[in-house]
Amino acid sequence: MVDVSYREAAEVGKRLLAWYNEAKRDLPWRRTSDPYKIWVSEVMLQQTRVETVIPYWNRFIERFPTVEALADAPEEEVLKLWEGLGYYSRARNLQAAVREVKAKYGGRVPDKQEEMLALPGVGRYTSGAVLSIAYNVPVPAVDGNVFRVLSRIFLIEDDVSKPAARKKFEALAEFLIPPGEASNFNQSLMELGARVCMPKHPRCERCPVHDMCRAYKEGVQEDLPVKGKKKPPRPIDIATGIVWNAGRVLITRRPPQGLLAGLWEFPGGEVAGGESHKAALQRIFAEKWNLSVRVQSHFANVQHTFSHIRWNLQAYTCEANGGAAAEAEDTRWVQVWQLADFPMPVAHQKLAKALAGLV
């Protein structure tokens, strides 16, 4: 582990707790000790800003106030409430996990780490956050903010993308927890990283431990944490059809596994090398839905970037030749005003809104 004395650990803990009690934001999930509601907030906050999460969390908890309410809800309704937050596997995993909590634990969120970690989609960070914040269990909760804070305070130059580094940071974070203060201390680390010890231009003069910060003393705080470089997202050309028949438009549901699983979208797919978007649409409709379409005019361009790919989507209005494709579980012909009832990826939400503006 990192060379940290008990005295140094105690001083860091004391200062961060005092600072947190004075400076913490009034967030809705901090007004409850309900582990389910805290769990929902932690899942939503992954890869998403606090300001974005607040209205989503409020709506979600209003509709699904208990483990049982979420466990019993139709998945499509859950995904619709999640619409716009992205990373939809989070919502599906959360619902699968609470169903297990209902079945195995009578609806009570487990307070033991091995039980939390056995739930679908629950990793070490989420488990640590829920157990420490809701139950005050002295376990670490190391996310990006905590990696950054600890790497700077204790000048740790390990690559945080490596599993060995995570173990080191978790051991250090656990060592630092003051007795009986796991909930507030773990939140103090997160809060400091979000508001003071920021990725760029850290506000060191506002930091309660800046005079103890080893990176600050060396003037290298902005160089930490050390991270392996990510590959840039791979561009993919997508052809999408706004297919009309008898005043209705065609939407299809994505497969139950994979990217954006289970969401509805305007049909289409990847453009092959050397293929035009119009030719791609005719090929894709014939292959996937046995449907002949007449591609009419360009409708819109939409770009959307995921962590690993970037969609360059071109949409065209089309007309079905020889009648409509048969409706099935994953295929619907709907009125434009009905599109708002279906959970859709952000790129397709933009198309739906543009379409509604033209009708």
mmCIF file of C-alpha atoms in Angstrom, residues 104-295:
data_model
loop_
_atom_site.group_PDB
_atom_site.id
_atom_site.type_symbol
_atom_site.label_atom_id
_atom_site.label_comp_id
_atom_site.label_asym_id
_atom_site.label_seq_id
_atom_site.Cartn_x
_atom_site.Cartn_y
_atom_site.Cartn_z
ATOM 1 C CA LYS A 104 -33.990 -13.440 -2.291
ATOM 2 C CA TYR A 105 -34.031 -10.755 0.403
ATOM 3 C CA GLY A 106 -37.686 -9.807 0.701
ATOM 4 C CA GLY A 107 -37.075 -6.401 -0.877
ATOM 5 C CA ARG A 108 -34.346 -5.328 1.578
ATOM 6 C CA VAL A 109 -31.131 -4.222 -0.110
ATOM 7 C CA PRO A 110 -28.297 -6.410 1.264
ATOM 8 C CA ASP A 111 -25.863 -4.870 3.747
ATOM 9 C CA LYS A 112 -23.060 -7.356 3.050
ATOM 10 C CA GLN A 113 -20.564 -6.784 0.266
ATOM 11 C CA GLU A 114 -20.485 -10.359 -1.012
ATOM 12 C CA GLU A 115 -24.279 -10.292 -1.398
ATOM 13 C CA MET A 116 -24.278 -6.927 -3.178
ATOM 14 C CA LEU A 117 -21.499 -8.005 -5.534
ATOM 15 C CA ALA A 118 -23.482 -11.102 -6.509
ATOM 16 C CA LEU A 119 -26.315 -8.948 -7.903
ATOM 17 C CA PRO A 120 -26.495 -8.278 -11.680
ATOM 18 C CA GLY A 121 -24.507 -5.245 -12.771
ATOM 19 C CA VAL A 122 -23.190 -4.395 -9.295
ATOM 20 C CA GLY A 123 -19.437 -3.830 -9.218
ATOM 21 C CA ARG A 124 -17.070 -2.878 -6.444
ATOM 22 C CA TYR A 125 -17.749 0.854 -6.689
ATOM 23 C CA THR A 126 -21.561 0.602 -6.595
ATOM 24 C CA SER A 127 -21.425 -1.969 -3.810
ATOM 25 C CA GLY A 128 -19.050 0.183 -1.767
ATOM 26 C CA ALA A 129 -21.070 3.337 -2.328
ATOM 27 C CA VAL A 130 -24.408 1.815 -1.304
ATOM 28 C CA LEU A 131 -23.024 -0.057 1.700
ATOM 29 C CA SER A 132 -21.006 2.866 3.034
ATOM 30 C CA ILE A 133 -23.497 5.667 2.343
ATOM 31 C CA ALA A 134 -26.695 3.846 3.321
ATOM 32 C CA TYR A 135 -25.427 1.443 5.990
ATOM 33 C CA ASN A 136 -22.197 3.179 7.087
ATOM 34 C CA VAL A 137 -20.237 -0.022 6.406
ATOM 35 C CA PRO A 138 -16.489 0.835 6.322
ATOM 36 C CA VAL A 139 -15.782 -0.241 2.740
ATOM 37 C CA PRO A 140 -14.185 1.878 -0.005
ATOM 38 C CA ALA A 141 -16.068 3.394 -2.934
ATOM 39 C CA VAL A 142 -13.458 4.317 -5.524
ATOM 40 C CA ASP A 143 -14.712 6.091 -8.654
ATOM 41 C CA GLY A 144 -13.017 8.555 -11.003
ATOM 42 C CA ASN A 145 -13.271 11.395 -8.491
ATOM 43 C CA VAL A 146 -11.674 9.307 -5.748
ATOM 44 C CA PHE A 147 -8.909 8.071 -8.044
ATOM 45 C CA ARG A 148 -8.079 11.688 -8.813
ATOM 46 C CA VAL A 149 -8.215 12.953 -5.234
ATOM 47 C CA LEU A 150 -6.118 10.158 -3.754
ATOM 48 C CA SER A 151 -3.580 10.119 -6.580
ATOM 49 C CA ARG A 152 -2.913 13.821 -5.937
ATOM 50 C CA ILE A 153 -2.959 13.898 -2.142
ATOM 51 C CA PHE A 154 -0.577 10.945 -1.924
ATOM 52 C CA LEU A 155 1.271 11.403 -5.252
ATOM 53 C CA ILE A 156 0.400 7.996 -6.683
ATOM 54 C CA GLU A 157 1.656 7.585 -10.240
ATOM 55 C CA ASP A 158 0.202 4.145 -10.971
ATOM 56 C CA ASP A 159 -1.910 3.884 -14.124
ATOM 57 C CA VAL A 160 -5.465 3.922 -12.740
ATOM 58 C CA SER A 161 -6.731 1.882 -15.694
ATOM 59 C CA LYS A 162 -4.813 -1.158 -14.398
ATOM 60 C CA PRO A 163 -6.478 -3.662 -12.020
ATOM 61 C CA ALA A 164 -3.457 -3.619 -9.688
ATOM 62 C CA ALA A 165 -3.818 0.140 -9.260
ATOM 63 C CA ARG A 166 -7.490 -0.209 -8.341
ATOM 64 C CA LYS A 167 -6.579 -2.635 -5.563
ATOM 65 C CA LYS A 168 -3.986 -0.191 -4.245
ATOM 66 C CA PHE A 169 -6.442 2.724 -4.257
ATOM 67 C CA GLU A 170 -9.176 0.663 -2.625
ATOM 68 C CA ALA A 171 -6.820 -0.445 0.140
ATOM 69 C CA LEU A 172 -5.762 3.165 0.733
ATOM 70 C CA ALA A 173 -9.346 4.468 0.698
ATOM 71 C CA GLU A 174 -10.387 1.836 3.226
ATOM 72 C CA PHE A 175 -7.408 2.649 5.463
ATOM 73 C CA LEU A 176 -8.366 6.342 5.465
ATOM 74 C CA ILE A 177 -11.989 5.866 6.624
ATOM 75 C CA PRO A 178 -12.323 7.336 10.133
ATOM 76 C CA PRO A 179 -14.067 5.004 12.616
ATOM 77 C CA GLY A 180 -17.842 5.287 12.307
ATOM 78 C CA GLU A 181 -17.679 7.806 9.451
ATOM 79 C CA ALA A 182 -17.724 5.674 6.303
ATOM 80 C CA SER A 183 -20.830 7.362 4.873
ATOM 81 C CA ASN A 184 -19.694 10.968 5.208
ATOM 82 C CA PHE A 185 -16.025 10.270 4.498
ATOM 83 C CA ASN A 186 -16.615 8.432 1.225
ATOM 84 C CA GLN A 187 -18.984 11.172 0.147
ATOM 85 C CA SER A 188 -16.406 13.798 1.105
ATOM 86 C CA LEU A 189 -13.874 12.239 -1.280
ATOM 87 C CA MET A 190 -16.455 12.199 -4.085
ATOM 88 C CA GLU A 191 -17.531 15.774 -3.353
ATOM 89 C CA LEU A 192 -13.966 17.073 -3.233
ATOM 90 C CA GLY A 193 -13.244 15.495 -6.610
ATOM 91 C CA ALA A 194 -16.409 16.904 -8.153
ATOM 92 C CA ARG A 195 -16.072 20.473 -6.894
ATOM 93 C CA VAL A 196 -12.468 21.243 -5.936
ATOM 94 C CA CYS A 197 -9.965 18.597 -7.056
ATOM 95 C CA MET A 198 -11.217 18.783 -10.617
ATOM 96 C CA PRO A 199 -9.663 17.113 -13.684
ATOM 97 C CA LYS A 200 -8.439 20.386 -15.185
ATOM 98 C CA HIS A 201 -7.497 23.497 -13.241
ATOM 99 C CA PRO A 202 -8.006 22.077 -9.728
ATOM 100 C CA ARG A 203 -8.984 24.722 -7.175
ATOM 101 C CA CYS A 204 -6.147 23.921 -4.822
ATOM 102 C CA GLU A 205 -6.545 27.114 -2.801
ATOM 103 C CA ARG A 206 -10.013 25.909 -1.729
ATOM 104 C CA CYS A 207 -8.879 22.414 -0.785
ATOM 105 C CA PRO A 208 -8.937 21.604 2.955
ATOM 106 C CA VAL A 209 -5.828 19.424 2.606
ATOM 107 C CA HIS A 210 -3.797 21.374 0.049
ATOM 108 C CA ASP A 211 -0.922 21.858 2.492
ATOM 109 C CA MET A 212 -0.791 18.081 2.954
ATOM 110 C CA CYS A 213 -1.137 17.280 -0.766
ATOM 111 C CA ARG A 214 2.068 15.712 -2.060
ATOM 112 C CA ALA A 215 1.277 16.456 -5.711
ATOM 113 C CA TYR A 216 0.553 20.114 -4.888
ATOM 114 C CA LYS A 217 3.897 20.433 -3.132
ATOM 115 C CA GLU A 218 5.613 19.061 -6.246
ATOM 116 C CA GLY A 219 3.510 21.145 -8.627
ATOM 117 C CA VAL A 220 2.308 18.067 -10.529
ATOM 118 C CA GLN A 221 -1.351 17.990 -9.489
ATOM 119 C CA GLU A 222 -2.598 18.539 -13.037
ATOM 120 C CA ASP A 223 -0.549 15.559 -14.274
ATOM 121 C CA LEU A 224 -2.454 13.133 -12.077
ATOM 122 C CA PRO A 225 -4.044 10.661 -12.154
ATOM 123 C CA VAL A 226 -2.079 8.691 -14.723
ATOM 124 C CA LYS A 227 -4.384 7.062 -17.262
ATOM 125 C CA GLY A 228 -3.733 4.863 -20.263
ATOM 126 C CA LYS A 229 -4.800 6.581 -23.488
ATOM 127 C CA LYS A 230 -8.162 5.515 -24.876
ATOM 128 C CA LYS A 231 -8.628 4.768 -28.545
ATOM 129 C CA PRO A 232 -10.704 7.409 -30.355
ATOM 130 C CA PRO A 233 -14.264 6.294 -31.161
ATOM 131 C CA ARG A 234 -14.559 4.407 -34.434
ATOM 132 C CA PRO A 235 -16.807 6.164 -37.000
ATOM 133 C CA ILE A 236 -19.677 4.146 -38.454
ATOM 134 C CA ASP A 237 -21.896 5.302 -41.320
ATOM 135 C CA ILE A 238 -25.554 4.510 -40.667
ATOM 136 C CA ALA A 239 -28.416 4.674 -43.179
ATOM 137 C CA THR A 240 -31.852 5.129 -41.621
ATOM 138 C CA GLY A 241 -35.257 5.072 -43.248
ATOM 139 C CA ILE A 242 -38.279 7.145 -42.294
ATOM 140 C CA VAL A 243 -40.686 4.727 -43.971
ATOM 141 C CA TRP A 244 -44.274 5.834 -44.523
ATOM 142 C CA ASN A 245 -47.354 3.772 -45.249
ATOM 143 C CA ALA A 246 -50.956 4.976 -44.974
ATOM 144 C CA GLY A 247 -49.979 7.926 -42.770
ATOM 145 C CA ARG A 248 -47.961 5.866 -40.331
ATOM 146 C CA VAL A 249 -44.223 5.475 -39.885
ATOM 147 C CA LEU A 250 -42.246 2.283 -39.246
ATOM 148 C CA ILE A 251 -40.210 1.712 -36.079
ATOM 149 C CA THR A 252 -38.367 -1.412 -34.980
ATOM 150 C CA ARG A 253 -36.932 -2.612 -31.698
ATOM 151 C CA ARG A 254 -33.242 -3.367 -31.265
ATOM 152 C CA PRO A 255 -32.181 -6.857 -30.123
ATOM 153 C CA PRO A 256 -32.445 -7.708 -26.393
ATOM 154 C CA GLN A 257 -28.647 -7.797 -26.049
ATOM 155 C CA GLY A 258 -25.906 -5.436 -27.173
ATOM 156 C CA LEU A 259 -25.711 -1.688 -27.717
ATOM 157 C CA LEU A 260 -28.957 0.136 -26.805
ATOM 158 C CA ALA A 261 -30.669 -3.222 -26.315
ATOM 159 C CA GLY A 262 -34.459 -3.196 -26.395
ATOM 160 C CA LEU A 263 -34.861 0.431 -27.532
ATOM 161 C CA TRP A 264 -37.041 1.427 -30.475
ATOM 162 C CA GLU A 265 -35.668 3.223 -33.522
ATOM 163 C CA PHE A 266 -36.308 4.066 -37.130
ATOM 164 C CA PRO A 267 -35.072 1.078 -39.123
ATOM 165 C CA GLY A 268 -31.731 0.956 -40.874
ATOM 166 C CA GLY A 269 -28.189 -0.248 -40.442
ATOM 167 C CA GLU A 270 -24.523 0.120 -41.361
ATOM 168 C CA VAL A 271 -23.472 1.232 -44.820
ATOM 169 C CA ALA A 272 -21.047 -1.181 -46.439
ATOM 170 C CA GLY A 273 -17.807 0.064 -48.002
ATOM 171 C CA GLY A 274 -18.399 1.598 -51.432
ATOM 172 C CA GLU A 275 -22.183 1.508 -50.953
ATOM 173 C CA SER A 276 -24.443 4.556 -51.166
ATOM 174 C CA HIS A 277 -26.824 5.267 -48.310
ATOM 175 C CA LYS A 278 -29.826 4.757 -50.599
ATOM 176 C CA ALA A 279 -28.541 1.413 -51.834
ATOM 177 C CA ALA A 280 -27.778 0.397 -48.246
ATOM 178 C CA LEU A 281 -31.365 1.145 -47.211
ATOM 179 C CA GLN A 282 -32.847 -0.935 -50.001
ATOM 180 C CA ARG A 283 -30.508 -3.832 -49.171
ATOM 181 C CA ILE A 284 -31.131 -3.640 -45.401
ATOM 182 C CA PHE A 285 -34.926 -3.500 -45.744
ATOM 183 C CA ALA A 286 -34.928 -6.480 -48.073
ATOM 184 C CA GLU A 287 -32.604 -8.527 -45.829
ATOM 185 C CA LYS A 288 -34.056 -7.681 -42.421
ATOM 186 C CA TRP A 289 -37.758 -7.119 -43.066
ATOM 187 C CA ASN A 290 -38.380 -8.546 -46.545
ATOM 188 C CA LEU A 291 -39.680 -5.110 -47.450
ATOM 189 C CA SER A 292 -39.200 -3.241 -50.706
ATOM 190 C CA VAL A 293 -38.908 0.528 -50.242
ATOM 191 C CA ARG A 294 -38.622 3.508 -52.544
ATOM 192 C CA VAL A 295 -36.058 5.958 -51.146
#
